[in-house]
């Protein structure tokens, strides 16, 4: 368990006072062409480990919020395939909008998630959402392969 910083505690209390307002960073990147999805997901997990946020979730004990790192919590969720819809891009966009706008602080949910959404034969959205308690804009703006040791290219 790790104590929250003053800024993280402020975010936690703001979120608990207004649980309907998500304090998250959510974004997606459109990927076209041939994709090595396994490699992208592996790089995401490695980056999370190096940034120290893999499996990070919030636990509240006796009213005190703390960060807990659980290696059993998956960083990357299942891949979602929207090609069955008449408008795959619209369906994926709606899914992302719903996902980030309903994100809450829950002790059984990770503070970060990453998913690959397939919207065409060679077209994907790489979706990423993180609660501000886990990440700030500076860290999230770094490319995934910049935070990964070794030679990882897509």
Coordinates of C-alpha atoms in Angstrom, one line a residue:
X1 CA 0.0 0.0 0.0
X2 CA 1.2 3.5 -0.8
X3 CA -0.2 6.7 0.7
X4 CA -1.7 9.2 -1.7
X5 CA 0.0 12.5 -2.3
X6 CA -1.8 15.7 -1.3
X7 CA -2.8 16.2 -4.9
X8 CA -4.1 12.6 -5.2
X9 CA -6.0 12.9 -2.0
X10 CA -7.7 16.1 -3.3
X11 CA -8.7 14.2 -6.5
X12 CA -10.0 11.3 -4.4
X13 CA -12.1 13.6 -2.2
X14 CA -13.4 15.6 -5.2
X15 CA -14.4 12.3 -6.9
X16 CA -16.2 11.1 -3.8
X17 CA -18.1 14.3 -3.4
X18 CA -19.2 14.2 -7.0
X19 CA -19.0 10.6 -8.2
X20 CA -20.9 11.3 -11.4
X21 CA -18.0 13.5 -12.7
X22 CA -15.2 11.3 -14.0
X23 CA -11.7 12.6 -13.2
X24 CA -10.1 10.6 -16.0
X25 CA -7.9 11.1 -19.0
X26 CA -9.3 9.1 -22.0
X27 CA -8.0 9.0 -25.5
X28 CA -7.6 6.7 -28.5
X29 CA -5.3 6.4 -31.4
X30 CA -6.5 5.1 -34.8
X31 CA -4.3 2.4 -36.2
X32 CA -4.5 1.3 -39.8
X33 CA -2.8 -1.4 -41.8
X34 CA -1.3 -4.6 -40.5
X35 CA -1.1 -4.6 -36.7
X36 CA 0.8 -6.9 -34.3
X37 CA -1.8 -6.6 -31.6
X38 CA 0.0 -9.0 -29.2
X39 CA 3.1 -6.9 -29.4
X40 CA 1.2 -3.6 -28.8
X41 CA -0.5 -5.1 -25.8
X42 CA 2.8 -6.5 -24.4
X43 CA 4.5 -3.0 -24.9
X44 CA 1.6 -1.5 -23.0
X45 CA 2.0 -3.8 -20.0
X46 CA 5.8 -3.2 -20.0
X47 CA 5.3 0.6 -20.0
X48 CA 2.8 0.3 -17.2
X49 CA 5.3 -1.7 -15.1
X50 CA 8.1 0.8 -15.9
X51 CA 5.9 3.8 -14.9
X52 CA 4.9 1.9 -11.8
X53 CA 1.2 1.8 -12.5
X54 CA 0.6 -1.8 -13.6
X55 CA -2.4 -3.2 -11.6
X56 CA -2.8 0.0 -9.6
X57 CA -6.1 0.4 -7.9
X58 CA -7.5 2.3 -4.9
X59 CA -8.2 0.7 -1.6
X60 CA -9.9 2.5 1.3
X61 CA -9.3 1.2 4.8
X62 CA -10.9 2.9 7.8
X63 CA -11.7 5.9 5.6
X64 CA -8.1 6.3 4.4
X65 CA -7.5 5.9 0.6
X66 CA -4.3 4.2 -0.4
X67 CA -2.9 3.0 -3.7
X68 CA -2.5 -0.8 -4.0
X69 CA -0.5 -2.6 -6.7
X70 CA -2.0 -5.9 -7.6
X71 CA -0.1 -7.9 -10.2
X72 CA -3.2 -10.1 -10.8
X73 CA -5.2 -7.1 -12.3
X74 CA -4.9 -7.0 -16.1
X75 CA -3.6 -3.8 -17.6
X76 CA -5.0 -4.7 -21.1
X77 CA -8.6 -5.8 -21.4
X78 CA -10.1 -8.0 -23.9
X79 CA -10.1 -6.9 -27.5
X80 CA -13.5 -5.7 -28.7
X81 CA -14.7 -6.3 -32.3
X82 CA -17.2 -3.8 -33.6
X83 CA -17.2 -5.0 -37.2
X84 CA -20.6 -6.7 -36.7
X85 CA -22.3 -3.3 -36.4
X86 CA -23.7 -1.4 -39.4
X87 CA -21.5 1.6 -38.3
X88 CA -18.5 0.1 -36.5
X89 CA -16.8 3.4 -36.0
X90 CA -19.9 4.9 -34.5
X91 CA -20.5 1.9 -32.2
X92 CA -16.8 2.0 -31.0
X93 CA -17.0 5.7 -30.4
X94 CA -20.2 5.3 -28.4
X95 CA -18.6 2.5 -26.4
X96 CA -15.6 4.7 -25.6
X97 CA -17.8 7.7 -24.6
X98 CA -19.8 5.5 -22.3
X99 CA -16.7 3.8 -20.8
X100 CA -14.9 7.0 -19.8
X101 CA -18.0 8.9 -18.8
X102 CA -19.1 6.2 -16.3
X103 CA -15.6 5.5 -14.9
X104 CA -15.7 5.5 -11.1
X105 CA -13.3 4.8 -8.2
X106 CA -13.9 1.3 -7.2
X107 CA -11.5 -0.9 -5.2
X108 CA -12.1 -3.8 -7.6
X109 CA -11.3 -1.8 -10.7
X110 CA -7.9 -0.8 -12.0
X111 CA -7.1 3.0 -12.3
X112 CA -6.0 2.5 -15.9
X113 CA -7.3 0.4 -18.8
X114 CA -6.2 -0.2 -22.3
X115 CA -8.2 -2.0 -25.0
X116 CA -8.0 -2.6 -28.7
X117 CA -11.2 -2.0 -30.6
X118 CA -11.5 -3.4 -34.1
X119 CA -13.6 -1.3 -36.5
X120 CA -12.4 -2.8 -39.8
X121 CA -10.3 -5.5 -41.4
X122 CA -7.2 -3.4 -41.0
X123 CA -8.4 -0.6 -38.8
X124 CA -8.3 -0.5 -35.0
X125 CA -8.7 2.0 -32.2
X126 CA -6.3 1.7 -29.3
X127 CA -8.3 3.1 -26.4
X128 CA -6.7 4.2 -23.1
X129 CA -8.2 5.6 -20.0
X130 CA -6.6 6.5 -16.7
X131 CA -7.9 8.1 -13.6
X132 CA -6.0 11.3 -12.7
X133 CA -4.9 9.7 -9.4
X134 CA -2.8 7.2 -11.5
X135 CA -1.5 9.5 -14.2
X136 CA -1.2 13.0 -15.2
X137 CA -1.2 14.5 -18.7
X138 CA 2.6 14.7 -19.0
X139 CA 3.1 10.9 -18.5
X140 CA 0.2 10.0 -20.7
X141 CA 1.4 12.2 -23.6
X142 CA 4.6 10.2 -23.9
X143 CA 4.5 7.6 -26.6
X144 CA 4.2 4.0 -25.3
X145 CA 7.5 2.9 -26.9
X146 CA 9.4 5.8 -25.3
X147 CA 8.7 4.4 -21.8
X148 CA 9.7 0.9 -22.7
X149 CA 13.1 -0.6 -22.3
X150 CA 14.7 -2.4 -25.2
X151 CA 13.7 -2.4 -28.8
X152 CA 10.0 -2.4 -29.3
X153 CA 8.6 -1.2 -32.6
X154 CA 5.2 -1.6 -34.3

